[in-house]
PDB file of C-alpha atoms and ligand atoms in Angstrom:
ATOM      1  CA  GLY A   1    -112.393  46.740  21.708  1.00 44.00           C
ATOM      2  CA  ASP A   2    -113.308  50.016  23.442  1.00 49.00           C
ATOM      3  CA  ALA A   3    -113.467  51.892  20.209  1.00 50.00           C
ATOM      4  CA  LEU A   4    -115.853  49.332  18.734  1.00 50.00           C
ATOM      5  CA  ALA A   5    -118.102  49.466  21.777  1.00 49.00           C
ATOM      6  CA  VAL A   6    -118.231  53.244  21.539  1.00 49.00           C
ATOM      7  CA  SER A   7    -118.999  53.156  17.858  1.00 50.00           C
ATOM      8  CA  ALA A   8    -121.856  50.698  18.489  1.00 50.00           C
ATOM      9  CA  ARG A   9    -123.278  53.037  21.117  1.00 52.00           C
ATOM     10  CA  VAL A  10    -123.175  56.166  18.995  1.00 51.00           C
ATOM     11  CA  ALA A  11    -124.377  54.468  15.832  1.00 51.00           C
ATOM     12  CA  PRO A  12    -128.047  55.172  16.550  1.00 54.00           C
ATOM     13  CA  LEU A  13    -127.227  58.848  17.043  1.00 58.00           C
ATOM     14  CA  GLY A  14    -126.763  59.281  13.342  1.00 65.00           C
ATOM     15  CA  SER A  15    -124.302  58.623  10.628  1.00 71.00           C
ATOM     16  CA  ARG A  16    -122.536  61.995  11.113  1.00 71.00           C
ATOM     17  CA  LEU A  17    -121.219  61.031  14.526  1.00 73.00           C
ATOM     18  CA  VAL A  18    -120.180  57.596  13.349  1.00 75.00           C
ATOM     19  CA  LEU A  19    -118.334  59.167  10.479  1.00 75.00           C
ATOM     20  CA  LEU A  20    -116.533  61.488  12.882  1.00 76.00           C
ATOM     21  CA  LEU A  21    -115.589  58.546  15.050  1.00 76.00           C
ATOM     22  CA  VAL A  22    -114.314  56.549  12.109  1.00 77.00           C
ATOM     23  CA  GLU A  23    -112.204  59.531  11.081  1.00 76.00           C
ATOM     24  CA  ASP A  24    -110.875  59.659  14.633  1.00 79.00           C
ATOM     25  CA  LEU A  25    -109.903  56.002  14.525  1.00 80.00           C
ATOM     26  CA  THR A  26    -108.264  56.492  11.156  1.00 83.00           C
ATOM     27  CA  GLU A  27    -106.290  59.385  12.655  1.00 82.00           C
ATOM     28  CA  ALA A  28    -105.256  57.229  15.637  1.00 84.00           C
ATOM     29  CA  ARG A  29    -104.163  54.492  13.281  1.00 86.00           C
ATOM     30  CA  ARG A  30    -102.250  56.990  11.169  1.00 82.00           C
ATOM     31  CA  ILE A  31    -100.428  58.337  14.232  1.00 81.00           C
ATOM     32  CA  GLU A  32     -99.564  54.792  15.279  1.00 84.00           C
ATOM     33  CA  ALA A  33     -98.203  54.072  11.791  1.00 82.00           C
ATOM     34  CA  VAL A  34     -96.131  57.279  11.870  1.00 78.00           C
ATOM     35  CA  ARG A  35     -94.717  56.244  15.256  1.00 81.00           C
ATOM     36  CA  ARG A  36     -93.802  52.778  13.972  1.00 85.00           C
ATOM     37  CA  ASP A  37     -92.176  54.279  10.884  1.00 84.00           C
ATOM     38  CA  PHE A  38     -90.254  56.684  13.071  1.00 85.00           C
ATOM     39  CA  VAL A  39     -88.790  53.925  15.233  1.00 86.00           C
ATOM     40  CA  ALA A  40     -87.894  51.908  12.124  1.00 88.00           C
ATOM     41  CA  ASN A  41     -86.285  54.971  10.566  1.00 86.00           C
ATOM     42  CA  VAL A  42     -84.293  55.822  13.679  1.00 89.00           C
ATOM     43  CA  SER A  43     -83.036  52.250  13.923  1.00 90.00           C
ATOM     44  CA  HIS A  44     -82.014  52.264  10.292  1.00 88.00           C
ATOM     45  CA  GLU A  45     -80.339  55.674  10.511  1.00 87.00           C
ATOM     46  CA  LEU A  46     -78.410  54.626  13.624  1.00 90.00           C
ATOM     47  CA  LYS A  47     -77.381  51.269  12.215  1.00 92.00           C
ATOM     48  CA  THR A  48     -75.842  52.760   9.098  1.00 89.00           C
ATOM     49  CA  PRO A  49     -73.023  54.740  10.753  1.00 91.00           C
ATOM     50  CA  VAL A  50     -72.541  52.149  13.492  1.00 94.00           C
ATOM     51  CA  GLY A  51     -72.178  49.407  10.870  1.00 95.00           C
ATOM     52  CA  ALA A  52     -69.723  51.527   8.908  1.00 94.00           C
ATOM     53  CA  LEU A  53     -67.687  52.231  12.055  1.00 95.00           C
ATOM     54  CA  SER A  54     -67.530  48.553  12.848  1.00 96.00           C
ATOM     55  CA  LEU A  55     -66.318  47.639   9.346  1.00 96.00           C
ATOM     56  CA  LEU A  56     -63.820  50.490   9.314  1.00 96.00           C
ATOM     57  CA  SER A  57     -62.341  49.522  12.672  1.00 95.00           C
ATOM     58  CA  GLU A  58     -61.841  45.988  11.333  1.00 95.00           C
ATOM     59  CA  ALA A  59     -60.182  47.476   8.273  1.00 95.00           C
ATOM     60  CA  VAL A  60     -57.854  49.501  10.527  1.00 94.00           C
ATOM     61  CA  MET A  61     -56.832  46.383  12.405  1.00 93.00           C
ATOM     62  CA  ASP A  62     -56.152  44.501   9.178  1.00 94.00           C
ATOM     63  CA  ALA A  63     -54.113  47.403   7.825  1.00 93.00           C
ATOM     64  CA  SER A  64     -51.933  47.890  10.895  1.00 87.00           C
ATOM     65  CA  ASP A  65     -48.762  47.578   8.765  1.00 92.00           C
ATOM     66  CA  ASP A  66     -49.948  50.185   6.242  1.00 94.00           C
ATOM     67  CA  PRO A  67     -49.956  53.606   7.958  1.00 94.00           C
ATOM     68  CA  GLU A  68     -51.458  55.387   4.932  1.00 95.00           C
ATOM     69  CA  ALA A  69     -54.458  53.060   4.861  1.00 95.00           C
ATOM     70  CA  VAL A  70     -54.890  53.451   8.609  1.00 95.00           C
ATOM     71  CA  THR A  71     -55.027  57.235   8.203  1.00 95.00           C
ATOM     72  CA  ARG A  72     -57.544  56.921   5.377  1.00 95.00           C
ATOM     73  CA  PHE A  73     -59.818  54.588   7.341  1.00 95.00           C
ATOM     74  CA  ALA A  74     -59.515  56.759  10.442  1.00 94.00           C
ATOM     75  CA  GLY A  75     -60.639  59.756   8.383  1.00 94.00           C
ATOM     76  CA  ARG A  76     -63.725  57.889   7.257  1.00 93.00           C
ATOM     77  CA  MET A  77     -64.386  56.780  10.824  1.00 95.00           C
ATOM     78  CA  GLN A  78     -64.374  60.402  11.823  1.00 93.00           C
ATOM     79  CA  ILE A  79     -66.994  61.228   9.168  1.00 90.00           C
ATOM     80  CA  GLU A  80     -69.238  58.410  10.370  1.00 92.00           C
ATOM     81  CA  ALA A  81     -68.796  59.446  14.001  1.00 93.00           C
ATOM     82  CA  THR A  82     -69.785  63.014  13.073  1.00 89.00           C
ATOM     83  CA  ARG A  83     -72.871  61.746  11.317  1.00 88.00           C
ATOM     84  CA  LEU A  84     -73.805  59.745  14.374  1.00 91.00           C
ATOM     85  CA  THR A  85     -73.295  62.765  16.629  1.00 90.00           C
ATOM     86  CA  ASN A  86     -75.431  64.963  14.347  1.00 88.00           C
ATOM     87  CA  LEU A  87     -78.199  62.409  14.306  1.00 90.00           C
ATOM     88  CA  VAL A  88     -78.260  61.958  18.069  1.00 91.00           C
ATOM     89  CA  GLN A  89     -78.184  65.739  18.575  1.00 87.00           C
ATOM     90  CA  GLU A  90     -81.102  66.236  16.171  1.00 89.00           C
ATOM     91  CA  LEU A  91     -83.083  63.468  17.839  1.00 90.00           C
ATOM     92  CA  ILE A  92     -82.568  65.220  21.169  1.00 88.00           C
ATOM     93  CA  ASP A  93     -83.591  68.553  19.593  1.00 86.00           C
ATOM     94  CA  LEU A  94     -86.663  66.960  18.050  1.00 88.00           C
ATOM     95  CA  SER A  95     -87.820  65.372  21.293  1.00 86.00           C
ATOM     96  CA  ARG A  96     -87.179  68.643  23.130  1.00 84.00           C
ATOM     97  CA  VAL A  97     -89.283  70.700  20.722  1.00 87.00           C
ATOM     98  CA  GLN A  98     -92.001  68.053  20.754  1.00 85.00           C
ATOM     99  CA  TYR A  99     -92.333  67.659  24.498  1.00 84.00           C
ATOM    100  CA  ASP A 100     -91.126  70.903  26.084  1.00 80.00           C
ATOM    101  CA  ASP A 101     -93.563  73.731  26.371  1.00 82.00           C
ATOM    102  CA  PRO A 102     -91.723  76.652  24.762  1.00 79.00           C
ATOM    103  CA  LEU A 103     -93.956  79.166  26.503  1.00 77.00           C
ATOM    104  CA  GLU A 104     -92.501  78.216  29.879  1.00 82.00           C
ATOM    105  CA  ASP A 105     -89.190  79.787  28.896  1.00 86.00           C
ATOM    106  CA  SER A 106     -90.449  82.426  26.549  1.00 92.00           C
ATOM    107  CA  GLU A 107     -89.066  85.921  26.360  1.00 94.00           C
ATOM    108  CA  PRO A 108     -88.753  88.663  23.773  1.00 95.00           C
ATOM    109  CA  VAL A 109     -85.958  87.576  21.444  1.00 96.00           C
ATOM    110  CA  ARG A 110     -84.127  90.014  19.175  1.00 96.00           C
ATOM    111  CA  VAL A 111     -84.444  88.990  15.542  1.00 97.00           C
ATOM    112  CA  ASP A 112     -81.062  90.479  14.600  1.00 96.00           C
ATOM    113  CA  GLU A 113     -79.406  88.242  17.222  1.00 96.00           C
ATOM    114  CA  LEU A 114     -81.198  85.132  15.984  1.00 96.00           C
ATOM    115  CA  VAL A 115     -80.187  85.897  12.413  1.00 97.00           C
ATOM    116  CA  ALA A 116     -76.579  86.664  13.344  1.00 96.00           C
ATOM    117  CA  GLU A 117     -76.363  83.381  15.221  1.00 95.00           C
ATOM    118  CA  ALA A 118     -77.782  81.404  12.293  1.00 95.00           C
ATOM    119  CA  VAL A 119     -75.405  83.083   9.853  1.00 96.00           C
ATOM    120  CA  ASP A 120     -72.486  82.407  12.185  1.00 95.00           C
ATOM    121  CA  ARG A 121     -73.352  78.739  12.383  1.00 91.00           C
ATOM    122  CA  CYS A 122     -73.069  78.435   8.588  1.00 92.00           C
ATOM    123  CA  ARG A 123     -70.173  80.808   8.021  1.00 94.00           C
ATOM    124  CA  GLN A 124     -67.636  78.078   7.322  1.00 93.00           C
ATOM    125  CA  SER A 125     -69.704  75.990   4.943  1.00 93.00           C
ATOM    126  CA  ALA A 126     -70.853  79.128   3.106  1.00 96.00           C
ATOM    127  CA  ALA A 127     -67.287  80.422   2.768  1.00 97.00           C
ATOM    128  CA  SER A 128     -66.055  77.099   1.412  1.00 96.00           C
ATOM    129  CA  LYS A 129     -68.655  77.389  -1.379  1.00 96.00           C
ATOM    130  CA  GLN A 130     -68.182  81.133  -1.819  1.00 98.00           C
ATOM    131  CA  ILE A 131     -71.822  81.683  -0.956  1.00 98.00           C
ATOM    132  CA  THR A 132     -72.659  85.268  -0.036  1.00 97.00           C
ATOM    133  CA  MET A 133     -75.006  85.794   2.876  1.00 97.00           C
ATOM    134  CA  ALA A 134     -77.066  88.957   2.993  1.00 97.00           C
ATOM    135  CA  THR A 135     -79.387  90.000   5.801  1.00 96.00           C
ATOM    136  CA  GLY A 136     -81.837  92.855   6.020  1.00 94.00           C
ATOM    137  CA  GLY A 137     -84.715  94.387   7.919  1.00 92.00           C
ATOM    138  CA  THR A 138     -83.926  92.689  11.220  1.00 88.00           C
ATOM    139  CA  ALA A 139     -83.250  95.788  13.325  1.00 91.00           C
ATOM    140  CA  GLU A 140     -85.678  96.609  16.138  1.00 91.00           C
ATOM    141  CA  LEU A 141     -87.749  93.455  15.648  1.00 95.00           C
ATOM    142  CA  HIS A 142     -88.496  91.064  18.512  1.00 96.00           C
ATOM    143  CA  VAL A 143     -90.256  87.725  18.446  1.00 96.00           C
ATOM    144  CA  TRP A 144     -91.831  86.081  21.458  1.00 94.00           C
ATOM    145  CA  GLY A 145     -90.527  82.646  22.261  1.00 94.00           C
ATOM    146  CA  ASN A 146     -87.927  80.208  23.474  1.00 93.00           C
ATOM    147  CA  ARG A 147     -84.561  81.530  22.356  1.00 93.00           C
ATOM    148  CA  GLY A 148     -82.861  78.144  22.008  1.00 91.00           C
ATOM    149  CA  GLN A 149     -85.675  76.637  19.968  1.00 93.00           C
ATOM    150  CA  LEU A 150     -85.982  79.667  17.716  1.00 95.00           C
ATOM    151  CA  ALA A 151     -82.231  79.679  17.106  1.00 93.00           C
ATOM    152  CA  ALA A 152     -82.324  75.985  16.210  1.00 93.00           C
ATOM    153  CA  ALA A 153     -85.212  76.559  13.783  1.00 95.00           C
ATOM    154  CA  LEU A 154     -83.689  79.495  11.944  1.00 97.00           C
ATOM    155  CA  GLY A 155     -80.262  77.832  11.989  1.00 95.00           C
ATOM    156  CA  ASN A 156     -81.726  74.811  10.229  1.00 95.00           C
ATOM    157  CA  LEU A 157     -83.278  76.919   7.482  1.00 97.00           C
ATOM    158  CA  VAL A 158     -80.060  78.810   6.811  1.00 97.00           C
ATOM    159  CA  GLU A 159     -78.015  75.619   6.948  1.00 94.00           C
ATOM    160  CA  ASN A 160     -80.292  74.022   4.346  1.00 95.00           C
ATOM    161  CA  ALA A 161     -80.125  77.094   2.113  1.00 97.00           C
ATOM    162  CA  VAL A 162     -76.331  76.776   2.065  1.00 96.00           C
ATOM    163  CA  ASN A 163     -76.314  72.970   1.752  1.00 93.00           C
ATOM    164  CA  TYR A 164     -78.709  72.819  -1.183  1.00 95.00           C
ATOM    165  CA  SER A 165     -77.153  75.645  -3.197  1.00 96.00           C
ATOM    166  CA  PRO A 166     -74.334  75.545  -5.740  1.00 96.00           C
ATOM    167  CA  ALA A 167     -71.147  77.547  -5.272  1.00 97.00           C
ATOM    168  CA  ARG A 168     -71.055  81.311  -5.804  1.00 97.00           C
ATOM    169  CA  THR A 169     -74.736  81.894  -5.145  1.00 98.00           C
ATOM    170  CA  ARG A 170     -76.474  84.093  -2.617  1.00 98.00           C
ATOM    171  CA  VAL A 171     -78.477  83.330   0.508  1.00 98.00           C
ATOM    172  CA  GLY A 172     -80.713  86.123   1.758  1.00 98.00           C
ATOM    173  CA  ILE A 173     -82.331  86.435   5.163  1.00 98.00           C
ATOM    174  CA  ALA A 174     -84.926  89.159   5.425  1.00 97.00           C
ATOM    175  CA  ALA A 175     -87.278  90.049   8.255  1.00 97.00           C
ATOM    176  CA  ARG A 176     -90.295  92.300   8.471  1.00 97.00           C
ATOM    177  CA  ARG A 177     -93.344  92.924  10.595  1.00 96.00           C
ATOM    178  CA  VAL A 178     -96.724  92.007   9.096  1.00 95.00           C
ATOM    179  CA  ALA A 179    -100.133  92.865  10.484  1.00 93.00           C
ATOM    180  CA  ALA A 180    -102.361  89.896  11.367  1.00 89.00           C
ATOM    181  CA  PRO A 181    -105.771  89.643  13.020  1.00 88.00           C
ATOM    182  CA  GLY A 182    -104.408  88.069  16.240  1.00 83.00           C
ATOM    183  CA  GLY A 183    -101.559  90.577  16.633  1.00 87.00           C
ATOM    184  CA  ASP A 184     -98.550  91.518  14.531  1.00 91.00           C
ATOM    185  CA  LEU A 185     -96.323  88.749  13.219  1.00 95.00           C
ATOM    186  CA  ILE A 186     -92.659  88.755  12.399  1.00 97.00           C
ATOM    187  CA  GLU A 187     -91.842  87.144   9.103  1.00 97.00           C
ATOM    188  CA  ILE A 188     -88.321  85.822   8.549  1.00 98.00           C
ATOM    189  CA  ALA A 189     -87.664  84.649   4.995  1.00 98.00           C
ATOM    190  CA  VAL A 190     -84.614  82.605   3.995  1.00 98.00           C
ATOM    191  CA  THR A 191     -84.093  82.687   0.237  1.00 98.00           C
ATOM    192  CA  ASP A 192     -81.573  80.675  -1.758  1.00 98.00           C
ATOM    193  CA  GLN A 193     -80.647  80.239  -5.413  1.00 98.00           C
ATOM    194  CA  GLY A 194     -80.246  76.509  -5.003  1.00 97.00           C
ATOM    195  CA  ILE A 195     -81.600  73.317  -6.513  1.00 96.00           C
ATOM    196  CA  GLY A 196     -85.203  74.014  -5.530  1.00 97.00           C
ATOM    197  CA  ILE A 197     -87.871  71.508  -4.530  1.00 97.00           C
ATOM    198  CA  SER A 198     -90.438  69.946  -6.865  1.00 96.00           C
ATOM    199  CA  GLU A 199     -94.109  70.448  -6.151  1.00 95.00           C
ATOM    200  CA  LYS A 200     -94.641  66.855  -5.078  1.00 94.00           C
ATOM    201  CA  ASP A 201     -91.722  67.000  -2.622  1.00 95.00           C
ATOM    202  CA  ARG A 202     -92.688  70.388  -1.216  1.00 95.00           C
ATOM    203  CA  GLU A 203     -95.484  68.877   0.850  1.00 88.00           C
ATOM    204  CA  ARG A 204     -93.260  66.182   2.247  1.00 93.00           C
ATOM    205  CA  VAL A 205     -90.003  67.910   3.176  1.00 95.00           C
ATOM    206  CA  PHE A 206     -91.375  68.782   6.632  1.00 95.00           C
ATOM    207  CA  GLU A 207     -91.866  65.091   7.474  1.00 91.00           C
ATOM    208  CA  ARG A 208     -89.352  63.428   9.745  1.00 89.00           C
ATOM    209  CA  PHE A 209     -86.551  61.700   7.803  1.00 88.00           C
ATOM    210  CA  TYR A 210     -87.957  62.750   4.427  1.00 90.00           C
ATOM    211  CA  ARG A 211     -85.227  63.715   1.973  1.00 90.00           C
ATOM    212  CA  VAL A 212     -85.608  64.429  -1.705  1.00 92.00           C
ATOM    213  CA  ASP A 213     -82.198  62.935  -2.424  1.00 89.00           C
ATOM    214  CA  PRO A 214     -80.960  60.814   0.493  1.00 82.00           C
ATOM    215  CA  ALA A 215     -77.448  60.446  -0.915  1.00 81.00           C
ATOM    216  CA  ARG A 216     -77.023  64.194  -1.303  1.00 80.00           C
ATOM    217  CA  SER A 217     -78.460  64.874   2.129  1.00 79.00           C
ATOM    218  CA  ARG A 218     -76.105  62.347   3.744  1.00 75.00           C
ATOM    219  CA  ALA A 219     -73.095  63.760   1.937  1.00 75.00           C
ATOM    220  CA  THR A 220     -73.713  67.111   3.605  1.00 76.00           C
ATOM    221  CA  GLY A 221     -74.274  65.519   7.017  1.00 74.00           C
ATOM    222  CA  GLY A 222     -78.070  65.851   6.746  1.00 81.00           C
ATOM    223  CA  THR A 223     -80.372  63.764   8.888  1.00 86.00           C
ATOM    224  CA  GLY A 224     -83.766  64.507   7.344  1.00 90.00           C
ATOM    225  CA  LEU A 225     -84.940  65.852  10.705  1.00 92.00           C
ATOM    226  CA  GLY A 226     -84.130  69.553  10.334  1.00 94.00           C
ATOM    227  CA  LEU A 227     -87.357  70.766   8.742  1.00 96.00           C
ATOM    228  CA  SER A 228     -89.552  68.660  11.017  1.00 94.00           C
ATOM    229  CA  ILE A 229     -87.876  70.447  13.946  1.00 94.00           C
ATOM    230  CA  VAL A 230     -88.536  73.831  12.294  1.00 96.00           C
ATOM    231  CA  LYS A 231     -92.186  72.920  11.775  1.00 96.00           C
ATOM    232  CA  HIS A 232     -92.627  71.875  15.405  1.00 94.00           C
ATOM    233  CA  VAL A 233     -90.974  75.017  16.726  1.00 95.00           C
ATOM    234  CA  ALA A 234     -93.105  77.258  14.517  1.00 96.00           C
ATOM    235  CA  ALA A 235     -96.340  75.499  15.488  1.00 94.00           C
ATOM    236  CA  SER A 236     -95.628  75.413  19.221  1.00 93.00           C
ATOM    237  CA  HIS A 237     -94.933  79.164  19.115  1.00 93.00           C
ATOM    238  CA  GLY A 238     -98.258  79.819  17.442  1.00 92.00           C
ATOM    239  CA  GLY A 239     -96.588  80.459  14.111  1.00 94.00           C
ATOM    240  CA  GLU A 240     -95.967  78.573  10.898  1.00 96.00           C
ATOM    241  CA  VAL A 241     -93.344  77.769   8.301  1.00 97.00           C
ATOM    242  CA  THR A 242     -94.077  77.708   4.587  1.00 97.00           C
ATOM    243  CA  VAL A 243     -92.059  77.070   1.463  1.00 98.00           C
ATOM    244  CA  TRP A 244     -92.041  78.575  -1.984  1.00 97.00           C
ATOM    245  CA  SER A 245     -89.779  77.033  -4.595  1.00 97.00           C
ATOM    246  CA  ALA A 246     -89.011  76.843  -8.286  1.00 96.00           C
ATOM    247  CA  GLU A 247     -87.021  73.799  -9.367  1.00 95.00           C
ATOM    248  CA  GLY A 248     -83.513  74.681 -10.472  1.00 94.00           C
ATOM    249  CA  GLN A 249     -83.971  78.290  -9.398  1.00 96.00           C
ATOM    250  CA  GLY A 250     -84.202  78.307  -5.651  1.00 97.00           C
ATOM    251  CA  SER A 251     -86.396  78.221  -2.582  1.00 98.00           C
ATOM    252  CA  THR A 252     -87.726  80.547   0.055  1.00 98.00           C
ATOM    253  CA  PHE A 253     -88.638  79.229   3.497  1.00 98.00           C
ATOM    254  CA  THR A 254     -90.706  81.692   5.512  1.00 98.00           C
ATOM    255  CA  LEU A 255     -91.027  81.515   9.273  1.00 98.00           C
ATOM    256  CA  ARG A 256     -93.904  83.499  10.793  1.00 97.00           C
ATOM    257  CA  LEU A 257     -93.818  84.071  14.551  1.00 96.00           C
ATOM    258  CA  PRO A 258     -95.728  86.220  17.003  1.00 94.00           C
ATOM    259  CA  GLU A 259     -94.197  89.628  17.563  1.00 94.00           C
ATOM    260  CA  ALA A 260     -92.887  90.063  21.112  1.00 91.00           C
ATOM    261  CA  GLY A 261     -95.022  93.071  22.009  1.00 77.00           C
ATOM    262  CA  ALA A 262     -98.194  91.635  20.556  1.00 57.00           C
ATOM    263  CA  ALA A 263     -97.776  88.191  22.091  1.00 47.00           C
ATOM    264  CA  ARG A 264     -96.791  89.490  25.493  1.00 47.00           C
ATOM    265  CA  ASP A 265     -99.868  91.685  25.660  1.00 48.00           C
ATOM    266  CA  ARG A 266    -102.020  88.665  24.919  1.00 48.00           C
ATOM    267  CA  GLU A 267    -100.249  86.292  27.293  1.00 49.00           C
ATOM    268  CA  ARG A 268     -99.765  88.377  30.403  1.00 46.00           C
ATOM    269  CA  PRO A 269    -102.306  90.514  32.138  1.00 45.00           C
ATOM    270  CA  SER A 270    -101.044  94.024  32.745  1.00 44.00           C
ATOM    271  CA  PRO A 271    -100.049  94.838  36.365  1.00 48.00           C
ATOM    272  CA  GLY A 272    -103.316  96.678  36.980  1.00 44.00           C
ATOM    273  CA  ASP A 273    -105.433  93.632  36.163  1.00 43.00           C
ATOM    274  CA  THR A 274    -106.379  91.204  38.888  1.00 42.00           C
TER     275      THR A 274
HETATM  276  P1  LIG B 301     -81.699  67.286   5.806  1.00 63.97           P
HETATM  277  O1  LIG B 301     -80.977  66.965   7.047  1.00 63.97           O
HETATM  278  O2  LIG B 301     -81.712  66.169   4.804  1.00 63.97           O
HETATM  279  O3  LIG B 301     -81.306  68.602   5.200  1.00 63.97           O
HETATM  280  P2  LIG B 301     -84.272  68.552   6.345  1.00 63.97           P
HETATM  281  O4  LIG B 301     -85.434  68.047   7.124  1.00 63.97           O
HETATM  282  O5  LIG B 301     -83.641  69.813   6.803  1.00 63.97           O
HETATM  283  O6  LIG B 301     -83.244  67.362   6.279  1.00 63.97           O
HETATM  284  O7  LIG B 301     -84.754  68.729   4.835  1.00 63.97           O
HETATM  285  C1  LIG B 301     -85.455  67.678   4.201  1.00 63.97           C
HETATM  286  C2  LIG B 301     -85.158  67.654   2.720  1.00 63.97           C
HETATM  287  O8  LIG B 301     -85.730  68.811   2.095  1.00 63.97           O
HETATM  288  C3  LIG B 301     -83.681  67.705   2.363  1.00 63.97           C
HETATM  289  O9  LIG B 301     -83.102  66.429   2.379  1.00 63.97           O
HETATM  290  C4  LIG B 301     -83.712  68.313   0.969  1.00 63.97           C
HETATM  291  O10 LIG B 301     -83.982  67.299   0.032  1.00 63.97           O
HETATM  292  C5  LIG B 301     -84.910  69.248   1.013  1.00 63.97           C
HETATM  293  N1  LIG B 301     -84.514  70.661   1.267  1.00 63.97           N
HETATM  294  C6  LIG B 301     -84.519  71.303   2.468  1.00 63.97           C
HETATM  295  N2  LIG B 301     -84.141  72.592   2.334  1.00 63.97           N
HETATM  296  C7  LIG B 301     -83.906  72.797   1.017  1.00 63.97           C
HETATM  297  C8  LIG B 301     -83.498  73.918   0.223  1.00 63.97           C
HETATM  298  N3  LIG B 301     -83.261  75.118   0.784  1.00 63.97           N
HETATM  299  N4  LIG B 301     -83.358  73.732  -1.120  1.00 63.97           N
HETATM  300  C9  LIG B 301     -83.603  72.529  -1.673  1.00 63.97           C
HETATM  301  N5  LIG B 301     -83.990  71.430  -0.999  1.00 63.97           N
HETATM  302  C10 LIG B 301     -84.137  71.545   0.344  1.00 63.97           C
END
């Protein structure tokens, strides 16, 4: 109603304005559609493990005189419960990075610590696939931001690199400082020799719940939320995340973030200033 009234009022001002307004409405409608999709997706993703748990608990009751079957069903219940926990945790992470202002808690964060933490988080899954992890160039670099959010973002990229790579491959994490007009940036690149991502999927992998291969993602405990969290964190820190990939050869995800020194100088007046 309001929108129509406004568009009637601005119509005489020229077709440019009307066009802008129509684009605005289209954007509002698009956001609304994304929100609806999100709720539908969350419901579906929650119902799947809950439904499985319900069926499995019935199966346990029916199999009470068969201890082996009980153990088997209990094992599968554990997998479903883990999936549910992962999903809820990622939903919490996503809402945190969407609604918290990272700059409130920002500080200089050591890149070598972030990288070490991300590598640590994946140590077990990498070892079980004999994936070698190599890091380089991280010494002496600091990014400006919210430590928890940055750790979650980098952790997600490294986790994906391990998850979507075959056994006995290599995951590399390299950092460097690059000059940029608004102040130096720190670039952290996570490179794998995994399955790669086709050109048409490359644009979409940062969308919430988008997975190239849902079955494969689920098998590794994936939720389809990881990269959307990374994208939010990068954007809210004034940075970006990009992907390069060749199908069947591997991918490189590159996170660019403001350097601590550069960002701090921009954000805070020096003590002499009033
Ligand atoms: P998921 O929890 O499924 O890993 P993400 O949002 O982290 O969700 O990633 C979305 C999708 O992008 C994944 O399901 C996978 O298909 C693809 N993907 C992400 N990282 C990689 C990678 N390093 N190599 C190949 N495909 C990847």
